[in-house]
Amino acid sequence: MRSPRLAALELKRFGRGRLPRAAMAAMLLLPLLYGALYLWSFWDPYDRLDKIPVALVNEDKGAQADGEKVAAGDSIVEGLHDSDTFDWRETDAADARKGVEDGRYYLSLTVPSDFSKRVASSSGDSPETGALKVRANDANNYIVGQISRTVFSEVRSAASTKASRGFYDKIFVSFSTLHGQTAKAAKGADDLGDGIGKAKKGAGELKDGLGDAKDGSGELKSGTAKLHEGSGKLKKGSGQVADGTQRLADKVNGAAGKIRPFLKDHGDEIGTAARDVARTSKTLKDNLDKLPGAAQEAQTDSRRAADTLSTIYEARCEGAVKIDPAASCPELKKAVDASETAAGVAKDVNGIVKNQKNQKDRAELGDGLDDLRTKANDLAERAPHLDDDLDSAVKQINKLNKGAHQVSKGAGQLHTGLTSAKSGAAELDTGLGKLDKGAGTLNGGMFKLADGSSKLAGGLHDGAGKIPDYDKKEREDRTGVMADPVDLASGKAHAAPNYGTGFAPYFIPLSLWVGAMVAYMLLQPLNKRALAAGAPAWRIALAGWLPVAAIGVAQVGALMGVLHWALGLEMARGLGTVGFLLLVTACFTSIVQFLNARFGPAGRILVLAMLMLQLTSAGGTYPIQTSPGFFNALHPFLPMSYVVEGLRHLITGGELWPVWRACAVLAA
């Protein structure tokens, strides 16, 4: 009997009665139940994370930063509620702690009370790190704890980025403020340079003016010295005249009653004395005529010097542009005051010369001297007849004596005033000399200051050009980059759309192996009738393999139909995947048949053991390189290793050489 007929007879046994038919249905559906249900259970678990209850505790009290309220905790809570991760349930710290312990919550996330304060400190003098607190309980579910680490890392990264954006935004605002202030400083330096230029010009004018004032003060000093010398002579001469007239008056008044006989006897002597008085009066008159010119010249020169200094002081120290008032103006003010004093003294002297208080004016004084000389000459002429004119002479002499004393007093006052004027003129000349020297130093310093201010203005303009000045959009762009400078431009070649698709290459061969294993629990690996008939070995083996291979084909069809149309498994190469799985079924059923036929009941244990070895060494979940060396050593020698790799390239796409290699291994 041929192998196909033997195979058909073996399958017919399962068509008799309900129990055999149920067993056949179980063999067909077992891979479907094993593979499809398992994949369905975690087809896309990340899409349903919002069903996991997680406690959310917000204890943040907020903070103040630069006059604005910061509520970082509220922002995080709002962002979490808007996200698709976890079923966030706001509660207090005690309930969250108890809920994680008793399993009501898988996790808890706590925003501490000082979170905003720490976040806001990033823009202050003592920055601190704000820490979110996560509490998990692996006794509830270990995988949730692993998933939470990824989710909370994203939460932490988003919170850090937001805090960093605020910090960097303040930095860029400070840059703009610094740019503006530096630009203002540069403009101020330009204005300062203009002012210094004017001050430099004024300093030159001041130096020239003080030079002229120094020359004038020298002339004033010389003139007041000469005037003082002349007034001394005048004082001495007028004193001598006053003494003479006093003696004369005393003698005349004392001897008026006795003078007449004497006058008669000594007329010639009286005439001689009268002529002496006339000569002395002439000398006084000559000196008095020189005094007004000198006094007027002194007043004019001192007034001119005082006005010049006052004009310079007002222009340089009280105007819009001041030249180093702390250094030059006080000294210049002293010079102005001294020149005013000298001008006043010169004026007083000239006034005294022109018109003395309590005496006749200068013209009358000169006339008096002329009159004195005339009277003295008349006396000399009338000496022989003095006794006749004694009464008149006594009166004239008393009058002359009074006038001489007034002249002497006025000359004394003039000399005293000119003494002060001489001293003031000397001090003025000395002070103007110092001011002239200081003005020279100031003029040189102004050249250096002008050069320095030019360099300062240039440096500030250069600095303002180098300091960035960002507008709002530029600040936002740069703040975003600096707060999150590294972006992960991730890309996947032949990406699996969900968790189930990624694990399908692992669970599909697993379910087909289990299907073959269960099939040979119900069907015999070798046909006993053929063995009894002494049929060829290859025919007996083929007859034992074909029924299970046929069941395997049906299993592949049922499994892939449900995965594709019910669960939504999309395959890059659908027909290739089905064809490859048919080869996988042929290989798996052959191996299971061999183990069962060769080792009998013990073969079932070997089939199960081989299943476990393939599950651990195929690299279906984690890369095989992460497994211990024992499994790495087994990996190349077990068929499921090649099946998993081939299915990955058929389902998700990619190069086909791993598929051809797997086909070669399975066929061998």
mmCIF file of C-alpha atoms in Angstrom, residues 520 525-526 545 587-600 603 606-607 610:
data_model
loop_
_atom_site.group_PDB
_atom_site.id
_atom_site.type_symbol
_atom_site.label_atom_id
_atom_site.label_comp_id
_atom_site.label_asym_id
_atom_site.label_seq_id
_atom_site.Cartn_x
_atom_site.Cartn_y
_atom_site.Cartn_z
ATOM 1 C CA TYR A 520 2.046 13.243 17.218
ATOM 2 C CA PRO A 525 4.859 8.541 14.064
ATOM 3 C CA LEU A 526 5.121 5.231 12.099
ATOM 4 C CA TRP A 545 4.648 12.216 8.222
ATOM 5 C CA CYS A 587 10.483 20.778 8.937
ATOM 6 C CA PHE A 588 8.944 20.869 12.432
ATOM 7 C CA THR A 589 6.698 17.834 11.805
ATOM 8 C CA SER A 590 9.665 15.917 10.441
ATOM 9 C CA ILE A 591 11.765 16.641 13.537
ATOM 10 C CA VAL A 592 8.921 15.788 15.929
ATOM 11 C CA GLN A 593 8.180 12.585 13.980
ATOM 12 C CA PHE A 594 11.839 11.556 14.130
ATOM 13 C CA LEU A 595 12.125 12.104 17.888
ATOM 14 C CA ASN A 596 8.904 10.223 18.593
ATOM 15 C CA ALA A 597 9.768 7.351 16.215
ATOM 16 C CA ARG A 598 13.354 6.997 17.351
ATOM 17 C CA PHE A 599 12.901 7.303 21.104
ATOM 18 C CA GLY A 600 9.304 6.221 21.586
ATOM 19 C CA GLY A 603 10.708 11.216 22.400
ATOM 20 C CA LEU A 606 12.780 15.340 24.004
ATOM 21 C CA VAL A 607 10.302 17.252 21.814
ATOM 22 C CA MET A 610 13.841 20.901 22.331
#
